Amino acid sequence: MTSMDIRTKNLKKPVDVAEYLFTRLHQIGIRSVHGLPGDFNLVALDYLPKAGLKWVGNCNELNAAYAADGYARVKGVGAIITTFGVGELSAVNGIAGAYSEHVPIVHIVGCPSTISQRSGLLLHHTLGNGDFNAFANMSAPISCAVAKLVDPAEIAVQIDHALRECWLRSRPVYVMFPTDMVEKKVEGARLDTPIDLNEPANDPDREDYVVDVILKYLHAAQKPVLLVDACAIRHRVLDEVHDLIDKTQLPVFVTPMGKSAINETHPSFGGVYAGSASTPEVKEMVEGSDLVISIGALKSDFNTAGFSYRLSQLTSVDLHSDHCTVRYSEYPGVHMKGVLRKIIERLDMNQLKVIPAPKFHELETKADPGAVIKQEWFWSRVDKFLREDDIVVTETGTANFGIWETRFPANVTALNQTLWGSIGWAVGACQGAALATQDIEGIDKARRTILFEGDGSLQLTVQEVSTMIRHQLNVILFVICNDGYTIERFIHGMDAAYNDVATWRYKDLPAVFGASDGATKSYAVHTRGELDALLADDDFNNRAGLRFVELYMPREDAPKSLMLTAEASAKRNAMTE
């Protein structure tokens, strides 16, 4: 007679662990899962369809991690499944970038059975030393939670905790999923209650104190401004920020990483502040302010044009997801969301002084049709091409810097990786972002996803173009063909061979990656006249599927902001003390 596991017998609604995990992913908003199959995750993958999840199937794990990152930035949270050792380690760079930039990704790793682990078997994909925790230990510093699913009695709680941490802290989590746990039973009745993803409320007394202090300085300020950065996006306070702007009409600026956080058609929007790389009007207003309320700041070197901010702590209020700082006083554990909401409610408009935001001066983009396409002209021309609701992805390099002064229409979503800066990220992120909008709106109503990619960066992750084609994603891909790694050239080695890349026939790539006739279309533009004609073409703007553009620019041309930041980077790299 077979003995019955009393733990299983007492479950009200027993479900397999894989079904539980994937149902929870669906409940928090995920509809597509990136990754690659491997023998330690194959049985788990069979459970995806039942949970309403689509398997993407990427070309390699690094690209899959980049794609999950882009998906999360549009959908709210992403997921990737890899296999033990060889698969997960290939994804680590992408997961580290998501951790760095506060992007929530659930990384599920199929691993050897608990029996194999206890026995210390010499299995493939291991280091050969019997240590089955080595890779989880590597991922722990780039994960806000690690869940090792080895005990069925604890697994459901572990999953719920990890997913909640992923959402609330907006950072990756690592889930180690042994093969013999996939079909173990857990309590399915828990699935009837969604995971509570609401941010815990601040302590009321501490929150009130911080709000009172901020209002004291805000009411007294003569020239207050708002500065919005990436963590305002990642930690979901944009509704509060826009409510504050609408009520006060205070001039508001964004950092490069905060691009698209603010509706750039709003009359209070003043532009991009990046220290010495800002326009003179923006620099003068922000640095001349007697109170800068900074929301979700990430003051990295590239986000500040080489640490060139000229802002005094004595005139600064910094609001973050886990603390607030007013001048030199820090208030740990006081989250910005509740603080912003109370500032909006309690602000006395009769005491507020408001100065108008600087006017946007549009650069002249008419030129000789036969002229070459220069960076400054191009990024000013792009804003006439963009539409409301576009998703704009820019790669580390000229695109990340050039887009600073492109004025967006309403409801544009911009994706960049300014802090981590892994070249090639944008191709995978574009695929993930385009799939996210397809999951939200459907294939016929998906937003346009527009990628500006360097030729050198493209060569790192170009395989994901095939995934775009495979899933019929609505993507316009501009490859900036300027013979190599431009940002590196301006840091060091303008003519060095190590900054060169092989010349590809880029516009032939869709055919190489299996695009059928008519499903994609490729273009090459060398002059301003050719670009103007393409950007005005109705078929180019409105056709479905991938549009792939070779965009030729001079080799030694770059946005001024890139030149300034690269110069500062080169000086720091040369410091000896």
CSV table of C-alpha atoms in Angstrom, one decimal, residues 182-487:
chain,number,residue,atom,x,y,z
A,182,VAL,CA,8.0,21.2,-10.7
A,183,GLU,CA,5.2,18.7,-10.1
A,184,LYS,CA,5.1,18.8,-6.3
A,185,LYS,CA,1.8,20.0,-4.8
A,186,VAL,CA,1.2,23.3,-3.0
A,187,GLU,CA,-1.9,25.1,-1.7
A,188,GLY,CA,-3.7,26.4,-4.8
A,189,ALA,CA,-6.4,28.2,-2.6
A,190,ARG,CA,-3.8,30.9,-2.1
A,191,LEU,CA,-4.2,31.9,-5.8
A,192,ASP,CA,-7.7,33.1,-5.0
A,193,THR,CA,-6.1,36.1,-3.2
A,194,PRO,CA,-3.8,38.2,-5.3
A,195,ILE,CA,-0.4,39.2,-3.9
A,196,ASP,CA,-0.7,42.5,-2.1
A,197,LEU,CA,1.5,44.8,-4.2
A,198,ASN,CA,0.5,48.0,-2.5
A,199,GLU,CA,3.4,50.0,-1.1
A,200,PRO,CA,3.4,50.0,2.8
A,201,ALA,CA,2.3,53.4,4.2
A,202,ASN,CA,4.8,55.6,5.8
A,203,ASP,CA,4.6,56.1,9.6
A,204,PRO,CA,2.1,59.0,9.7
A,205,ASP,CA,4.0,61.2,12.2
A,206,ARG,CA,7.3,60.9,10.4
A,207,GLU,CA,5.6,61.5,7.0
A,208,ASP,CA,3.8,64.6,8.4
A,209,TYR,CA,7.0,66.0,9.8
A,210,VAL,CA,8.8,65.6,6.4
A,211,VAL,CA,5.9,67.1,4.5
A,212,ASP,CA,5.8,70.1,6.9
A,213,VAL,CA,9.5,70.7,6.5
A,214,ILE,CA,9.4,70.6,2.8
A,215,LEU,CA,6.3,72.9,2.6
A,216,LYS,CA,8.1,75.4,4.9
A,217,TYR,CA,11.0,75.7,2.4
A,218,LEU,CA,8.7,75.5,-0.7
A,219,HIS,CA,6.4,78.3,0.5
A,220,ALA,CA,9.5,80.5,1.3
A,221,ALA,CA,11.3,79.8,-2.0
A,222,GLN,CA,11.4,82.5,-4.7
A,223,LYS,CA,12.4,80.3,-7.6
A,224,PRO,CA,11.5,76.7,-6.9
A,225,VAL,CA,11.8,74.0,-9.6
A,226,LEU,CA,11.2,70.3,-9.9
A,227,LEU,CA,13.7,67.8,-11.3
A,228,VAL,CA,12.4,64.3,-12.2
A,229,ASP,CA,14.7,61.3,-12.7
A,230,ALA,CA,14.5,57.6,-13.5
A,231,CYS,CA,13.3,56.3,-10.1
A,232,ALA,CA,10.2,58.4,-10.3
A,233,ILE,CA,9.3,56.2,-13.3
A,234,ARG,CA,10.5,52.9,-11.8
A,235,HIS,CA,8.9,53.4,-8.4
A,236,ARG,CA,5.6,54.5,-10.0
A,237,VAL,CA,5.1,58.1,-8.7
A,238,LEU,CA,4.4,59.8,-12.1
A,239,ASP,CA,0.7,60.3,-11.3
A,240,GLU,CA,1.7,62.2,-8.2
A,241,VAL,CA,4.3,64.2,-10.1
A,242,HIS,CA,1.9,65.2,-12.8
A,243,ASP,CA,-0.8,66.1,-10.2
A,244,LEU,CA,1.8,68.3,-8.5
A,245,ILE,CA,2.7,70.0,-11.7
A,246,ASP,CA,-0.9,70.5,-12.7
A,247,LYS,CA,-1.7,72.1,-9.4
A,248,THR,CA,1.3,74.3,-9.0
A,249,GLN,CA,2.5,75.0,-12.6
A,250,LEU,CA,6.1,74.9,-11.2
A,251,PRO,CA,8.7,74.6,-13.9
A,252,VAL,CA,9.8,70.9,-14.3
A,253,PHE,CA,12.9,69.4,-15.8
A,254,VAL,CA,14.0,65.9,-16.4
A,255,THR,CA,17.4,64.2,-16.3
A,256,PRO,CA,18.6,62.1,-19.3
A,257,MET,CA,17.5,58.9,-17.5
A,258,GLY,CA,14.2,60.6,-16.7
A,259,LYS,CA,13.4,61.4,-20.3
A,260,SER,CA,9.7,60.9,-21.0
A,261,ALA,CA,8.8,60.9,-17.3
A,262,ILE,CA,7.0,64.3,-17.9
A,263,ASN,CA,4.6,65.1,-20.7
A,264,GLU,CA,6.9,67.3,-22.8
A,265,THR,CA,3.9,69.2,-24.3
A,266,HIS,CA,3.0,70.5,-20.8
A,267,PRO,CA,3.5,74.3,-20.5
A,268,SER,CA,5.6,73.7,-17.3
A,269,PHE,CA,8.1,71.4,-19.0
A,270,GLY,CA,11.5,73.1,-19.3
A,271,GLY,CA,13.7,70.5,-20.9
A,272,VAL,CA,16.6,68.2,-19.9
A,273,TYR,CA,19.0,69.2,-17.1
A,274,ALA,CA,22.4,67.5,-17.3
A,275,GLY,CA,24.7,69.9,-15.7
A,276,SER,CA,27.2,71.5,-18.1
A,277,ALA,CA,25.6,69.7,-21.0
A,278,SER,CA,22.3,71.5,-20.5
A,279,THR,CA,21.1,74.3,-22.7
A,280,PRO,CA,22.0,77.7,-21.3
A,281,GLU,CA,18.4,78.5,-20.4
A,282,VAL,CA,17.9,75.2,-18.6
A,283,LYS,CA,21.2,75.4,-16.8
A,284,GLU,CA,20.6,79.0,-15.6
A,285,MET,CA,17.1,78.2,-14.3
A,286,VAL,CA,17.9,75.0,-12.4
A,287,GLU,CA,21.2,76.1,-11.0
A,288,GLY,CA,19.8,79.5,-10.1
A,289,SER,CA,16.9,78.0,-8.2
A,290,ASP,CA,16.7,78.5,-4.5
A,291,LEU,CA,14.9,75.2,-4.1
A,292,VAL,CA,15.3,72.2,-6.3
A,293,ILE,CA,12.9,69.3,-5.5
A,294,SER,CA,14.5,66.3,-7.0
A,295,ILE,CA,12.3,63.2,-7.4
A,296,GLY,CA,13.9,59.7,-7.9
A,297,ALA,CA,17.4,60.9,-8.6
A,298,LEU,CA,20.2,58.6,-9.9
A,299,LYS,CA,23.2,61.0,-10.1
A,300,SER,CA,25.5,58.8,-12.2
A,301,ASP,CA,28.4,60.2,-14.3
A,302,PHE,CA,26.6,59.9,-17.7
A,303,ASN,CA,23.3,61.1,-16.2
A,304,THR,CA,25.0,64.3,-14.9
A,305,ALA,CA,27.4,64.9,-17.9
A,306,GLY,CA,30.4,63.9,-15.9
A,307,PHE,CA,29.2,64.9,-12.4
A,308,SER,CA,28.8,68.5,-13.6
A,309,TYR,CA,25.7,69.3,-11.5
A,310,ARG,CA,26.1,72.7,-9.8
A,311,LEU,CA,23.4,72.3,-7.1
A,312,SER,CA,23.8,73.1,-3.4
A,313,GLN,CA,22.6,70.6,-0.8
A,314,LEU,CA,21.4,73.7,1.1
A,315,THR,CA,18.8,74.3,-1.6
A,316,SER,CA,17.9,70.7,-2.4
A,317,VAL,CA,15.1,68.3,-1.4
A,318,ASP,CA,15.7,64.7,-2.6
A,319,LEU,CA,12.8,62.3,-2.6
A,320,HIS,CA,13.4,58.6,-3.0
A,321,SER,CA,11.6,55.3,-2.8
A,322,ASP,CA,13.2,54.4,0.6
A,323,HIS,CA,14.1,57.8,2.1
A,324,CYS,CA,13.9,61.5,1.8
A,325,THR,CA,16.6,64.2,2.3
A,326,VAL,CA,15.8,67.8,3.0
A,327,ARG,CA,18.9,69.9,2.9
A,328,TYR,CA,21.3,68.0,5.1
A,329,SER,CA,18.7,66.1,7.1
A,330,GLU,CA,17.9,62.5,6.0
A,331,TYR,CA,14.7,60.7,6.8
A,332,PRO,CA,15.2,56.9,6.3
A,333,GLY,CA,12.2,54.8,5.7
A,334,VAL,CA,10.0,57.7,4.5
A,335,HIS,CA,8.9,56.9,0.9
A,336,MET,CA,8.3,59.6,-1.7
A,337,LYS,CA,4.9,58.4,-2.8
A,338,GLY,CA,3.1,59.3,0.4
A,339,VAL,CA,5.1,62.5,0.8
A,340,LEU,CA,4.2,63.7,-2.7
A,341,ARG,CA,0.5,63.0,-2.2
A,342,LYS,CA,0.4,65.0,1.1
A,343,ILE,CA,2.4,67.9,-0.4
A,344,ILE,CA,-0.2,68.2,-3.2
A,345,GLU,CA,-3.0,68.1,-0.6
A,346,ARG,CA,-1.6,70.6,1.8
A,347,LEU,CA,0.2,73.1,-0.5
A,348,ASP,CA,-0.9,76.7,0.0
A,349,MET,CA,-1.0,78.1,-3.5
A,350,ASN,CA,-1.3,81.7,-2.1
A,351,GLN,CA,2.3,81.3,-0.7
A,352,LEU,CA,3.8,79.7,-3.8
A,353,LYS,CA,5.9,81.7,-6.2
A,354,VAL,CA,6.0,80.4,-9.7
A,355,ILE,CA,8.3,81.4,-12.5
A,356,PRO,CA,7.6,80.3,-16.1
A,357,ALA,CA,9.6,77.4,-17.6
A,358,PRO,CA,12.1,78.4,-20.3
A,359,LYS,CA,10.8,78.4,-23.9
A,360,PHE,CA,11.8,75.5,-26.2
A,361,HIS,CA,13.9,76.8,-29.1
A,362,GLU,CA,13.5,74.5,-32.1
A,363,LEU,CA,16.5,74.2,-34.2
A,364,GLU,CA,16.2,74.9,-37.9
A,365,THR,CA,16.1,71.6,-39.8
A,366,LYS,CA,15.7,72.8,-43.4
A,367,ALA,CA,18.9,72.3,-45.3
A,368,ASP,CA,20.5,71.3,-48.6
A,369,PRO,CA,18.8,68.0,-49.5
A,370,GLY,CA,22.2,66.7,-50.6
A,371,ALA,CA,23.9,67.5,-47.3
A,372,VAL,CA,25.2,64.7,-45.1
A,373,ILE,CA,23.2,63.9,-42.0
A,374,LYS,CA,24.8,65.4,-38.9
A,375,GLN,CA,24.0,64.4,-35.4
A,376,GLU,CA,22.7,67.8,-34.2
A,377,TRP,CA,20.4,68.2,-37.2
A,378,PHE,CA,19.2,64.6,-37.0
A,379,TRP,CA,18.0,64.7,-33.4
A,380,SER,CA,16.2,68.0,-34.0
A,381,ARG,CA,14.5,66.5,-37.1
A,382,VAL,CA,13.4,63.4,-35.2
A,383,ASP,CA,10.8,65.1,-33.1
A,384,LYS,CA,8.7,65.9,-36.2
A,385,PHE,CA,8.7,62.2,-37.1
A,386,LEU,CA,7.6,60.9,-33.6
A,387,ARG,CA,3.9,60.5,-32.8
A,388,GLU,CA,1.9,60.4,-29.6
A,389,ASP,CA,2.2,57.1,-27.8
A,390,ASP,CA,5.5,56.0,-29.5
A,391,ILE,CA,8.0,54.0,-27.6
A,392,VAL,CA,11.5,55.3,-28.2
A,393,VAL,CA,14.5,53.1,-27.4
A,394,THR,CA,18.0,54.6,-27.6
A,395,GLU,CA,21.3,52.7,-27.4
A,396,THR,CA,24.3,53.7,-25.2
A,397,GLY,CA,26.3,56.0,-27.4
A,398,THR,CA,25.3,58.8,-29.7
A,399,ALA,CA,21.6,57.9,-29.6
A,400,ASN,CA,21.4,58.1,-25.8
A,401,PHE,CA,23.0,61.6,-25.8
A,402,GLY,CA,21.4,62.9,-29.0
A,403,ILE,CA,17.8,62.2,-27.8
A,404,TRP,CA,18.2,64.7,-24.9
A,405,GLU,CA,17.1,67.6,-27.0
A,406,THR,CA,14.5,65.8,-29.1
A,407,ARG,CA,11.1,67.2,-27.9
A,408,PHE,CA,8.6,64.4,-27.5
A,409,PRO,CA,4.9,64.4,-28.3
A,410,ALA,CA,2.5,63.5,-25.5
A,411,ASN,CA,2.6,60.0,-24.0
A,412,VAL,CA,5.9,58.9,-25.5
A,413,THR,CA,7.7,56.3,-23.5
A,414,ALA,CA,11.5,56.5,-23.7
A,415,LEU,CA,13.9,53.6,-22.7
A,416,ASN,CA,17.6,54.1,-22.1
A,417,GLN,CA,20.3,52.4,-20.0
A,418,THR,CA,22.3,55.4,-19.0
A,419,LEU,CA,23.6,54.0,-15.7
A,420,TRP,CA,24.6,50.4,-16.6
A,421,GLY,CA,25.4,51.3,-20.2
A,422,SER,CA,25.8,47.8,-21.7
A,423,ILE,CA,26.1,48.3,-25.5
A,424,GLY,CA,23.7,46.0,-27.3
A,425,TRP,CA,21.1,46.3,-24.6
A,426,ALA,CA,18.8,48.4,-26.7
A,427,VAL,CA,18.2,45.7,-29.4
A,428,GLY,CA,16.9,43.2,-26.8
A,429,ALA,CA,15.1,45.9,-24.9
A,430,CYS,CA,13.4,47.0,-28.1
A,431,GLN,CA,12.1,43.5,-28.7
A,432,GLY,CA,10.8,43.2,-25.2
A,433,ALA,CA,9.2,46.7,-25.3
A,434,ALA,CA,7.5,46.0,-28.6
A,435,LEU,CA,6.2,42.7,-27.3
A,436,ALA,CA,4.9,44.4,-24.1
A,437,THR,CA,2.8,46.9,-26.1
A,438,GLN,CA,1.5,44.0,-28.3
A,439,ASP,CA,0.5,42.1,-25.1
A,440,ILE,CA,-1.3,45.3,-23.9
A,441,GLU,CA,-3.0,46.6,-27.0
A,442,GLY,CA,-3.0,43.5,-29.4
A,443,ILE,CA,-1.1,43.0,-32.6
A,444,ASP,CA,-3.2,45.4,-34.6
A,445,LYS,CA,-3.1,48.3,-32.1
A,446,ALA,CA,0.4,48.0,-30.7
A,447,ARG,CA,2.3,51.2,-30.3
A,448,ARG,CA,5.2,51.9,-32.6
A,449,THR,CA,8.5,51.0,-31.1
A,450,ILE,CA,11.4,53.0,-32.5
A,451,LEU,CA,15.0,51.9,-32.0
A,452,PHE,CA,18.0,54.2,-32.6
A,453,GLU,CA,21.0,51.8,-32.6
A,454,GLY,CA,24.7,52.2,-33.3
A,455,ASP,CA,26.3,49.9,-35.9
A,456,GLY,CA,28.9,48.7,-33.3
A,457,SER,CA,26.3,48.0,-30.7
A,458,LEU,CA,24.0,46.2,-33.1
A,459,GLN,CA,26.7,43.6,-33.8
A,460,LEU,CA,26.6,42.4,-30.2
A,461,THR,CA,22.9,41.5,-30.1
A,462,VAL,CA,21.6,41.6,-33.7
A,463,GLN,CA,20.1,38.1,-33.4
A,464,GLU,CA,17.0,39.5,-31.6
A,465,VAL,CA,16.0,41.1,-34.9
A,466,SER,CA,14.9,37.6,-35.8
A,467,THR,CA,12.7,37.5,-32.7
A,468,MET,CA,11.1,40.8,-33.7
A,469,ILE,CA,10.2,39.2,-37.1
A,470,ARG,CA,9.1,35.9,-35.5
A,471,HIS,CA,6.5,37.7,-33.3
A,472,GLN,CA,5.4,40.2,-35.9
A,473,LEU,CA,6.4,43.2,-33.8
A,474,ASN,CA,5.8,46.8,-34.8
A,475,VAL,CA,9.4,48.1,-34.9
A,476,ILE,CA,11.2,50.8,-36.8
A,477,LEU,CA,14.9,50.2,-36.4
A,478,PHE,CA,17.4,52.9,-37.4
A,479,VAL,CA,21.0,51.7,-37.5
A,480,ILE,CA,23.4,54.6,-37.2
A,481,CYS,CA,26.2,53.7,-39.6
A,482,ASN,CA,29.3,55.6,-38.6
A,483,ASP,CA,32.0,53.0,-38.6
A,484,GLY,CA,32.3,51.8,-35.1
A,485,TYR,CA,32.2,52.7,-31.4
A,486,THR,CA,31.8,56.5,-31.4
A,487,ILE,CA,31.5,57.1,-27.7
